[in-house]
Coordinates of C-alpha atoms in Angstrom, one line a residue:
X1 CA 5.8 -8.8 -71.9
X2 CA 5.1 -8.5 -75.6
X3 CA 1.3 -8.1 -75.8
X4 CA 0.0 -4.6 -76.3
X5 CA -2.7 -3.5 -73.8
X6 CA -6.1 -2.6 -75.2
X7 CA -5.4 0.9 -74.0
X8 CA -3.1 1.4 -77.0
X9 CA -6.1 1.5 -79.4
X10 CA -7.9 4.3 -77.5
X11 CA -7.7 7.8 -78.9
X12 CA -7.4 11.1 -77.1
X13 CA -11.0 12.0 -78.1
X14 CA -12.2 8.9 -76.0
X15 CA -10.2 10.1 -73.0
X16 CA -11.6 13.6 -73.3
X17 CA -15.2 12.4 -73.2
X18 CA -14.6 10.9 -69.8
X19 CA -13.8 14.3 -68.3
X20 CA -16.5 16.7 -67.4
X21 CA -16.5 20.4 -68.3
X22 CA -16.2 21.3 -64.7
X23 CA -13.0 19.2 -64.4
X24 CA -11.5 20.5 -67.6
X25 CA -12.6 24.0 -68.7
X26 CA -12.7 24.3 -72.5
X27 CA -12.4 27.1 -75.0
X28 CA -15.3 27.2 -77.3
X29 CA -14.1 25.7 -80.6
X30 CA -14.6 27.3 -83.9
X31 CA -18.3 27.1 -84.7
X32 CA -19.3 24.1 -86.7
X33 CA -21.4 24.6 -89.7
X34 CA -24.8 22.9 -89.4
X35 CA -24.6 21.6 -92.9
X36 CA -21.8 20.1 -95.0
X37 CA -19.1 22.7 -95.8
X38 CA -18.4 23.7 -99.4
X39 CA -15.0 23.9 -100.8
X40 CA -13.7 27.4 -101.1
X41 CA -10.7 26.7 -103.3
X42 CA -10.1 25.2 -106.7
X43 CA -10.0 21.4 -106.5
X44 CA -6.4 21.5 -107.9
X45 CA -5.4 22.9 -104.6
X46 CA -6.2 19.6 -103.0
X47 CA -3.3 18.0 -104.9
X48 CA -0.4 20.2 -103.6
X49 CA 1.0 17.3 -101.5
X50 CA 2.9 14.5 -103.3
X51 CA 2.2 11.1 -101.6
X52 CA 5.3 9.3 -100.3
X53 CA 5.5 5.9 -98.6
X54 CA 7.3 6.5 -95.3
X55 CA 9.2 3.3 -94.9
X56 CA 12.5 1.8 -94.1
X57 CA 14.3 -1.5 -94.0
X58 CA 13.7 -2.9 -90.5
X59 CA 14.6 -6.5 -91.3
X60 CA 17.8 -6.2 -89.3
X61 CA 16.1 -5.1 -86.1
X62 CA 15.5 -7.5 -83.3
X63 CA 12.0 -8.5 -82.2
X64 CA 12.4 -6.4 -79.0
X65 CA 13.3 -3.4 -81.2
X66 CA 10.3 -4.0 -83.4
X67 CA 8.0 -4.2 -80.4
X68 CA 9.5 -1.0 -79.1
X69 CA 8.9 0.7 -82.5
X70 CA 5.3 -0.4 -82.4
X71 CA 4.8 1.1 -78.9
X72 CA 6.5 4.4 -79.9
X73 CA 4.1 4.7 -82.9
X74 CA 1.2 4.1 -80.5
X75 CA 2.4 6.9 -78.2
X76 CA 2.9 9.1 -81.3
X77 CA -0.8 8.6 -82.3
X78 CA -1.8 10.2 -78.9
X79 CA 0.5 13.2 -79.7
X80 CA -1.3 13.5 -83.0
X81 CA -4.7 13.7 -81.3
X82 CA -3.5 16.2 -78.7
X83 CA -2.2 18.5 -81.4
X84 CA -5.5 18.3 -83.2
X85 CA -7.1 19.6 -80.0
X86 CA -4.5 22.4 -79.7
X87 CA -4.8 23.4 -83.3
X88 CA -8.6 23.1 -84.0
X89 CA -10.6 21.9 -81.0
X90 CA -13.5 20.4 -82.9
X91 CA -13.8 16.6 -82.6
X92 CA -11.7 15.1 -85.3
X93 CA -13.8 12.1 -86.1
X94 CA -17.0 14.1 -86.3
X95 CA -15.4 16.8 -88.4
X96 CA -13.9 14.5 -90.9
X97 CA -17.1 12.4 -91.1
X98 CA -18.9 15.4 -92.6
X99 CA -16.5 15.5 -95.5
X100 CA -17.7 12.9 -98.0
X101 CA -15.1 13.8 -100.6
X102 CA -12.0 11.7 -100.0
X103 CA -9.6 14.3 -101.3
X104 CA -11.2 17.1 -99.2
X105 CA -11.1 14.7 -96.2
X106 CA -7.4 14.0 -96.7
X107 CA -6.6 17.8 -97.2
X108 CA -8.4 18.6 -93.9
X109 CA -6.6 15.8 -92.2
X110 CA -3.1 17.0 -93.2
X111 CA -4.1 20.6 -92.3
X112 CA -5.5 19.6 -88.9
X113 CA -8.6 21.5 -89.5
X114 CA -10.4 23.7 -92.1
X115 CA -7.5 26.2 -92.7
X116 CA -4.9 25.8 -95.4
X117 CA -1.5 25.9 -93.7
X118 CA 0.4 26.6 -96.9
X119 CA -1.9 29.5 -97.9
X120 CA -1.7 31.8 -94.9
X121 CA -4.1 29.7 -92.9
X122 CA -7.0 30.8 -95.1
X123 CA -10.1 28.7 -94.6
X124 CA -10.7 26.2 -97.5
X125 CA -14.2 25.2 -96.3
X126 CA -17.2 27.4 -96.0
X127 CA -18.7 28.2 -92.6
X128 CA -15.4 28.7 -90.8
X129 CA -13.9 32.1 -89.8
X130 CA -10.3 33.2 -89.8
X131 CA -8.1 30.9 -87.7
X132 CA -7.5 32.3 -84.2
X133 CA -3.8 33.5 -83.9
X134 CA -3.6 31.7 -80.6
X135 CA -5.2 28.5 -82.0
X136 CA -6.9 26.8 -79.1
X137 CA -4.2 27.7 -76.5
X138 CA -6.2 30.7 -75.4
X139 CA -9.9 31.7 -75.3
X140 CA -10.9 33.2 -78.6
X141 CA -12.3 36.3 -77.0
X142 CA -9.1 37.0 -75.1
X143 CA -7.2 40.2 -76.1
X144 CA -3.4 40.7 -75.8
X145 CA -4.1 43.5 -73.3
X146 CA -6.2 41.2 -71.2
X147 CA -3.5 38.6 -71.2
X148 CA -0.8 41.1 -70.2
X149 CA -3.0 42.5 -67.4
X150 CA -3.9 39.0 -66.1
X151 CA -2.3 37.8 -62.9
X152 CA -2.9 34.1 -63.8
X153 CA 0.0 32.1 -62.5
X154 CA 1.8 30.3 -65.3
X155 CA 0.0 32.2 -68.1
X156 CA 3.2 32.4 -70.3
X157 CA 4.5 29.0 -69.5
X158 CA 5.2 26.6 -72.4
X159 CA 3.0 23.9 -71.0
X160 CA -0.3 25.6 -70.0
X161 CA -3.7 26.1 -71.7
X162 CA -5.4 29.4 -70.9
X163 CA -9.1 29.1 -70.0
X164 CA -11.7 31.1 -68.1
X165 CA -12.9 30.2 -64.6
X166 CA -16.6 30.6 -63.5
X167 CA -16.0 34.3 -62.9
X168 CA -14.6 34.7 -66.4
X169 CA -11.1 35.3 -65.3
X170 CA -8.1 33.8 -67.1
X171 CA -6.6 30.7 -65.5
X172 CA -3.6 28.7 -66.7
X173 CA -4.1 24.9 -66.6
X174 CA -0.9 22.7 -66.9
X175 CA -0.9 20.3 -69.8
X176 CA -0.5 17.5 -67.3
X177 CA -3.9 18.4 -65.8
X178 CA -5.7 19.5 -69.0
X179 CA -4.6 16.4 -71.0
X180 CA -4.2 14.2 -67.9
X181 CA -5.6 10.9 -69.2
X182 CA -4.1 11.2 -72.6
X183 CA -0.6 12.0 -71.2
X184 CA -0.8 9.3 -68.6
X185 CA -1.6 6.8 -71.5
X186 CA 1.4 8.1 -73.5
X187 CA 3.6 7.9 -70.4
X188 CA 2.6 4.3 -69.9
X189 CA 3.5 3.5 -73.5
X190 CA 7.0 5.1 -73.1
X191 CA 7.6 3.1 -69.9
X192 CA 6.6 -0.1 -71.7
X193 CA 8.9 0.8 -74.6
X194 CA 11.8 1.4 -72.2
X195 CA 11.5 -2.3 -71.2
X196 CA 12.4 -3.4 -74.7
X197 CA 15.2 -0.8 -75.3
X198 CA 18.5 -2.4 -75.8
X199 CA 20.4 0.8 -75.1
X200 CA 20.4 1.8 -71.4
X201 CA 20.6 5.5 -72.1
X202 CA 17.6 5.4 -74.4
X203 CA 15.6 3.5 -71.8
X204 CA 16.5 6.1 -69.2
X205 CA 15.4 8.9 -71.6
X206 CA 12.1 7.2 -72.3
X207 CA 11.4 6.8 -68.6
X208 CA 12.3 10.5 -67.9
X209 CA 10.1 11.6 -70.8
X210 CA 7.2 9.6 -69.4
X211 CA 7.7 11.4 -66.0
X212 CA 7.7 14.7 -67.8
X213 CA 4.3 14.0 -69.4
X214 CA 2.7 13.8 -66.0
X215 CA 4.7 16.6 -64.3
X216 CA 5.3 19.2 -67.0
X217 CA 9.0 19.1 -66.0
X218 CA 10.9 18.4 -69.3
X219 CA 14.4 19.5 -68.6
X220 CA 15.7 16.3 -67.1
X221 CA 14.5 14.3 -70.1
X222 CA 16.1 16.9 -72.4
X223 CA 19.4 16.5 -70.6
X224 CA 19.1 12.7 -70.9
X225 CA 18.3 13.0 -74.6
X226 CA 21.5 15.0 -75.1
X227 CA 23.5 12.3 -73.3
X228 CA 22.4 9.5 -75.7
X229 CA 25.2 8.5 -78.1
X230 CA 24.8 4.9 -79.1
X231 CA 21.1 4.3 -79.7
X232 CA 20.0 3.2 -83.2
X233 CA 16.3 4.0 -82.5
X234 CA 15.2 7.4 -81.4
X235 CA 11.9 9.3 -80.7
X236 CA 11.4 13.0 -80.4
X237 CA 8.1 13.3 -78.6
X238 CA 6.0 15.7 -76.5
X239 CA 5.1 19.4 -76.5
X240 CA 8.1 21.0 -78.3
X241 CA 7.8 23.8 -80.9
X242 CA 5.8 27.0 -80.4
X243 CA 5.0 27.9 -84.0
X244 CA 1.3 27.0 -83.7
X245 CA 0.9 29.9 -81.2
X246 CA 1.0 32.9 -83.5
X247 CA -0.4 35.2 -80.8
X248 CA 2.6 35.1 -78.5
X249 CA 4.7 32.2 -79.4
X250 CA 4.6 30.9 -75.8
X251 CA 2.7 27.6 -76.1
X252 CA 4.3 24.3 -77.2
X253 CA 2.5 22.0 -79.6
X254 CA 2.5 18.2 -79.3
X255 CA 4.4 16.2 -81.9
X256 CA 6.4 13.1 -82.5
X257 CA 9.0 11.6 -84.8
X258 CA 10.0 8.0 -84.7
X259 CA 13.5 7.6 -86.1
X260 CA 16.1 5.1 -87.3
X261 CA 19.7 6.2 -87.2
X262 CA 21.7 6.0 -90.5
X263 CA 25.1 5.0 -89.1
X264 CA 27.1 5.6 -92.3
X265 CA 25.8 9.1 -93.0
X266 CA 26.1 10.0 -89.3
X267 CA 29.8 9.2 -89.2
X268 CA 30.2 11.7 -92.1
X269 CA 28.6 14.4 -90.1
X270 CA 30.1 13.8 -86.7
X271 CA 33.2 16.0 -87.3
X272 CA 31.3 19.3 -87.8
X273 CA 30.2 19.8 -84.2
X274 CA 33.8 20.4 -83.1
X275 CA 33.9 23.5 -85.2
X276 CA 31.1 25.3 -83.3
X277 CA 33.2 27.4 -80.8
X278 CA 35.6 28.5 -83.6
X279 CA 32.7 29.5 -85.9
X280 CA 31.0 31.3 -83.0
X281 CA 34.1 33.4 -82.5
X282 CA 34.2 34.3 -86.2
X283 CA 30.6 35.5 -86.5
X284 CA 30.4 38.9 -88.4
X285 CA 29.2 40.9 -85.4
X286 CA 30.8 42.7 -82.4
X287 CA 32.3 40.6 -79.7
X288 CA 29.4 41.2 -77.2
X289 CA 26.9 39.5 -79.5
X290 CA 29.0 36.3 -79.7
X291 CA 30.2 35.9 -76.1
X292 CA 27.7 33.3 -75.2
X293 CA 29.6 30.2 -76.3
X294 CA 27.5 27.2 -77.4
X295 CA 27.9 23.9 -75.6
X296 CA 30.4 21.5 -77.2
X297 CA 28.6 18.3 -76.2
X298 CA 26.6 18.4 -79.4
X299 CA 26.3 16.0 -82.3
X300 CA 25.1 15.7 -85.9
X301 CA 23.3 12.6 -87.1
X302 CA 21.3 11.4 -90.1
X303 CA 18.1 9.4 -89.7
X304 CA 15.3 7.8 -91.6
X305 CA 12.0 8.9 -90.1
X306 CA 9.3 6.3 -90.0
X307 CA 6.5 8.2 -88.3
X308 CA 5.4 11.8 -88.1
X309 CA 2.7 13.0 -85.7
X310 CA 1.1 16.2 -84.6
X311 CA 2.8 19.5 -85.3
X312 CA 5.6 17.9 -87.3
X313 CA 3.0 16.3 -89.6
X314 CA 0.8 19.4 -90.1
X315 CA 1.1 21.0 -93.5
X316 CA 4.7 21.2 -94.6
X317 CA 7.0 18.4 -93.3
X318 CA 10.1 19.0 -91.2
X319 CA 13.2 17.6 -92.8
X320 CA 15.7 18.4 -90.0
X321 CA 15.5 18.9 -86.2
X322 CA 17.5 21.0 -83.8
X323 CA 16.7 20.4 -80.2
X324 CA 16.2 20.9 -77.3
X325 CA 14.8 24.4 -77.3
X326 CA 15.5 24.9 -73.6
X327 CA 18.1 27.7 -73.5
X328 CA 19.7 26.3 -70.3
X329 CA 20.2 22.9 -71.9
X330 CA 21.6 24.5 -75.0
X331 CA 24.2 26.5 -73.0
X332 CA 25.1 23.5 -70.9
X333 CA 25.2 20.7 -73.5
X334 CA 24.5 22.3 -76.9
X335 CA 21.9 20.7 -79.2
X336 CA 21.4 17.6 -81.3
X337 CA 20.9 18.1 -85.0
X338 CA 18.9 15.3 -86.7
X339 CA 18.8 15.2 -90.5
X340 CA 15.8 13.3 -91.8
X341 CA 17.4 11.9 -94.9
X342 CA 14.6 9.9 -96.5
X343 CA 12.1 12.8 -96.2
X344 CA 14.8 15.2 -97.5
X345 CA 15.5 13.1 -100.5
X346 CA 11.7 12.9 -101.3
X347 CA 11.4 16.7 -101.3
X348 CA 14.6 17.1 -103.4
X349 CA 13.5 14.6 -106.1
X350 CA 9.9 15.6 -106.4
X351 CA 10.0 19.3 -105.7
X352 CA 13.5 20.9 -105.8
X353 CA 14.7 19.6 -109.1
X354 CA 11.4 20.5 -110.9
X355 CA 11.5 24.0 -109.4
X356 CA 15.1 24.5 -110.6
X357 CA 14.0 23.6 -114.1
X358 CA 11.5 26.4 -114.0
X359 CA 13.1 29.2 -112.0
X360 CA 16.9 28.9 -112.2
X361 CA 18.9 30.0 -115.3
X362 CA 20.0 27.0 -117.4
X363 CA 23.7 27.7 -116.8
X364 CA 23.3 27.3 -113.0
X365 CA 20.9 24.4 -112.8
X366 CA 23.7 21.8 -112.5
X367 CA 24.6 23.5 -109.2
X368 CA 21.3 22.3 -107.7
X369 CA 22.4 19.0 -106.1
X370 CA 21.3 16.8 -103.2
X371 CA 24.6 17.1 -101.3
X372 CA 24.1 20.9 -101.1
X373 CA 20.5 20.6 -100.2
X374 CA 21.4 18.2 -97.4
X375 CA 24.2 20.4 -96.3
X376 CA 22.2 23.7 -96.3
X377 CA 19.5 22.0 -94.3
X378 CA 22.0 20.5 -91.9
X379 CA 23.9 23.7 -91.3
X380 CA 20.6 25.6 -90.8
X381 CA 20.0 23.3 -87.8
X382 CA 23.6 23.6 -86.6
X383 CA 23.4 27.4 -86.8
X384 CA 20.6 27.4 -84.3
X385 CA 23.3 26.7 -81.7
X386 CA 25.3 29.8 -82.7
X387 CA 24.6 33.4 -81.9
X388 CA 22.9 34.6 -78.7
X389 CA 20.3 33.1 -76.4
X390 CA 19.9 35.9 -73.8
X391 CA 19.5 39.6 -74.3
X392 CA 22.7 41.5 -73.5
X393 CA 22.9 42.7 -69.9
X394 CA 19.7 41.0 -69.0
X395 CA 18.3 37.8 -67.6
X396 CA 15.6 37.9 -70.3
X397 CA 15.8 35.3 -73.1
X398 CA 15.6 36.4 -76.7
X399 CA 12.4 34.4 -77.1
X400 CA 10.8 36.3 -74.2
X401 CA 11.9 39.7 -75.5
X402 CA 10.8 39.2 -79.1
X403 CA 7.6 37.4 -78.3
X404 CA 5.6 36.3 -81.5
X405 CA 8.5 37.4 -83.7
X406 CA 11.1 35.3 -81.9
X407 CA 10.6 32.1 -84.0
X408 CA 10.7 34.0 -87.3
X409 CA 13.9 35.8 -86.5
X410 CA 15.5 32.6 -85.1
X411 CA 14.7 30.7 -88.3
X412 CA 16.1 33.6 -90.4
X413 CA 19.2 33.6 -88.3
X414 CA 19.7 29.8 -88.8
X415 CA 19.3 30.1 -92.6
X416 CA 21.9 32.9 -92.8
X417 CA 24.4 31.6 -90.4
X418 CA 24.1 28.2 -92.0
X419 CA 25.4 29.6 -95.2
X420 CA 28.1 31.5 -93.3
X421 CA 29.2 28.2 -91.8
X422 CA 29.3 26.4 -95.2
X423 CA 31.5 29.2 -96.6
X424 CA 33.9 29.0 -93.6
X425 CA 34.1 25.2 -93.6
X426 CA 34.7 25.1 -97.4
X427 CA 37.6 27.5 -96.9
X428 CA 39.0 25.3 -94.1
X429 CA 38.7 22.2 -96.3
X430 CA 36.4 20.6 -93.8
X431 CA 33.7 20.3 -96.5
X432 CA 34.6 18.5 -99.6
X433 CA 31.3 17.2 -101.0
X434 CA 30.5 20.3 -103.1
X435 CA 31.6 23.8 -103.9
X436 CA 30.2 27.2 -102.8
X437 CA 28.3 27.7 -106.1
X438 CA 26.4 24.5 -105.4
X439 CA 25.4 25.7 -101.9
X440 CA 24.4 29.2 -103.0
X441 CA 22.3 28.2 -106.1
X442 CA 20.7 25.3 -104.2
X443 CA 19.9 27.7 -101.4
X444 CA 18.1 30.0 -103.8
X445 CA 16.1 27.2 -105.3
X446 CA 15.3 26.2 -101.7
X447 CA 13.8 29.6 -101.0
X448 CA 11.4 29.1 -103.8
X449 CA 10.4 25.8 -102.4
X450 CA 9.9 27.1 -98.9
X451 CA 8.2 30.4 -99.9
X452 CA 5.3 28.3 -101.3
X453 CA 4.5 27.3 -97.7
X454 CA 3.1 30.8 -97.3
X455 CA 4.2 33.8 -95.4
X456 CA 2.2 33.3 -92.2
X457 CA 4.4 30.8 -90.4
X458 CA 7.7 31.6 -88.7
X459 CA 9.6 29.8 -91.5
X460 CA 7.5 31.6 -94.1
X461 CA 8.2 35.1 -92.7
X462 CA 11.9 34.2 -92.4
X463 CA 12.0 33.1 -96.1
X464 CA 10.5 36.4 -97.3
X465 CA 12.7 38.6 -95.2
X466 CA 15.7 36.8 -96.5
X467 CA 14.5 36.7 -100.1
X468 CA 13.7 40.4 -100.2
X469 CA 16.9 41.4 -98.4
X470 CA 19.0 39.4 -100.8
X471 CA 17.1 40.9 -103.8
X472 CA 17.8 44.5 -102.5
X473 CA 21.4 43.6 -102.0
X474 CA 21.8 42.2 -105.6
X475 CA 22.6 38.7 -104.4
X476 CA 20.6 37.4 -107.4
X477 CA 19.0 38.8 -110.5
X478 CA 15.9 37.9 -112.6
X479 CA 15.9 37.8 -116.4
X480 CA 13.0 38.5 -118.8
X481 CA 12.1 34.8 -118.8
X482 CA 11.5 34.9 -115.0
X483 CA 14.6 32.9 -114.3
X484 CA 17.0 33.7 -111.4
X485 CA 20.8 33.9 -111.3
X486 CA 23.0 34.0 -108.2
X487 CA 25.8 36.6 -108.0
X488 CA 28.3 34.7 -105.8
X489 CA 30.2 37.7 -104.5
X490 CA 27.2 39.8 -103.6
X491 CA 25.6 36.7 -102.1
X492 CA 28.5 36.4 -99.7
X493 CA 28.3 40.1 -98.8
X494 CA 24.5 39.9 -98.2
X495 CA 25.0 36.9 -95.9
X496 CA 27.4 38.8 -93.7
X497 CA 25.4 42.0 -93.5
X498 CA 22.1 40.2 -92.8
X499 CA 23.8 38.0 -90.2
X500 CA 25.1 41.1 -88.4
X501 CA 21.6 42.7 -88.5
X502 CA 19.8 39.7 -87.1
X503 CA 22.3 39.0 -84.3
X504 CA 22.1 42.6 -83.1
X505 CA 18.3 42.5 -83.1
X506 CA 18.4 39.4 -81.0
X507 CA 21.1 40.6 -78.7
X508 CA 19.4 43.9 -78.1
X509 CA 16.0 42.2 -77.6
X510 CA 14.7 44.8 -80.1
X511 CA 11.1 43.9 -80.5
X512 CA 10.2 47.1 -82.5
X513 CA 13.2 46.6 -84.8
X514 CA 12.2 43.0 -85.6
X515 CA 8.5 44.1 -86.0
X516 CA 9.6 46.7 -88.6
X517 CA 11.8 44.2 -90.4
X518 CA 9.1 41.6 -90.7
X519 CA 6.4 44.1 -91.7
X520 CA 8.7 45.6 -94.4
X521 CA 10.3 42.5 -95.9
X522 CA 8.2 39.6 -94.8
X523 CA 5.8 39.9 -97.8
X524 CA 5.5 38.3 -101.2
X525 CA 5.8 40.7 -104.1
X526 CA 3.5 40.5 -107.1
X527 CA 6.4 39.4 -109.3
X528 CA 7.4 36.6 -107.0
X529 CA 3.7 35.6 -106.7
X530 CA 3.6 35.3 -110.5
X531 CA 6.7 33.2 -110.6
X532 CA 5.4 30.9 -107.9
X533 CA 2.1 30.6 -109.8
X534 CA 4.1 29.2 -112.8
X535 CA 5.2 26.3 -110.5
X536 CA 1.6 25.5 -109.7
X537 CA 0.7 25.6 -113.4
X538 CA 3.5 23.2 -114.1
X539 CA 2.0 20.8 -111.6
X540 CA 4.9 20.9 -109.2
X541 CA 3.8 19.8 -105.7
X542 CA 4.2 22.2 -102.8
X543 CA 5.2 19.5 -100.3
X544 CA 4.8 15.9 -99.5
X545 CA 2.4 13.8 -97.4
X546 CA 3.1 10.4 -96.0
X547 CA 1.5 7.0 -96.2
X548 CA 2.8 5.8 -92.9
X549 CA 2.2 3.5 -90.0
X550 CA 2.7 -0.1 -88.9
X551 CA 1.2 -1.6 -92.0
X552 CA 3.6 0.4 -94.3
X553 CA 6.5 -0.8 -92.1
X554 CA 5.3 -4.4 -91.9
X555 CA 5.0 -4.2 -88.1
X556 CA 1.5 -5.8 -88.0

């Protein structure tokens, strides 16, 4: 069957209107201004995203594959609507309709609400208060103490929304119930897509993922996703990352990526996964903190992404993926690392190179190259599989022990261990595309790019902790012209010492230690703020936004 059902054109907001408040308790969304909101920022702020057509050559794909891609994009649209509900809550269509200015409308759309994600979630429209740390996952009036004292079953589960019952007590509602009709529609689309899949393992994954949407049981589909080896089309879809929950880091946000595998680049990357056990053993930390060996059934692949939705599309755009997040799956099978090559190239060309011209000393600018940018990004994702997943002498996971700081520290770990891996593999002769100076200088330029995303997100906090730690260690210096120069030897020393520190904090489950580290180093200094302001003055975009969809791909 090749015809798309009418159901595909329905949005999540239509599904929600069919459910009564009694059936689906809601948190009160952020109050909506009665009149049109005024812009609270300079209009130049609206242009921080460089537009990029998200396209790929699909002429070689069969009609069945093209039909499947169309269905996967339709399912992704539902994920986008679900994340809007999790992030903001106010009806998307009504909210955007109030914004008559096209540029303001586009800025609100990419931020999934009235808060600037690359400016510490500050409101950019009048009439809106500070964004709730727990977004819409929890009642806005809920305190941490109330949450901790609550006996609500499933309150800390990844896939529940916290609401109040008629007596005002907290209740945890599974995603499969709270978003029942939307997720059933998405499941139907995945099942239809599986009928057109030319790879049996991919078809199985789609069917298991569809089951997960209506059961909240995602581990089987994660395992199936890890078992796929030969599919040229892929989709990462569902409630996955917990970054949107800045209150506890417990709740997973909906997102999707529709992907086309780059076979040539993937073959270049395949050999690195075999080094993981050896690299784990060589980590610069005591043996107890590296005893949890990563799974070896892991792979590295390069993709062109043709559609982003939900969390992955909000604010800054992801350029690499390391999944699954399930610790049991990681220990059993490892992870898959997906490098999004076309999005990565767009950021390098339009952002990284112009930043290097402004902030890197002239004699080191030639070291900022795409191969090193690609490598640093790739090994960041690989490094998520290294280190420690469970607190020493405990059944508690690191994520559970470190709560809202878990994501920030994990991102910091991946950045540092990624550089450690590059250095080790260069010494072994396993990497031949560039030299250590290229990776180190490109990494520093990459910090400036990432720091502009703000210090409120997990990645932002990790960036600032790393930048300030490196600065104190003398890993780089700044001249009178505000240009930075890497000290190669001190950079290597700082990588080892910070790796040791982070791995011990994770292994010890040291919440207070991480809290102190983030509070002390996770801040932007006045000097750095001035240097970043120069990038804005120079008109360098902060990130990219996509013109995407079936029309861009020629699927209609």
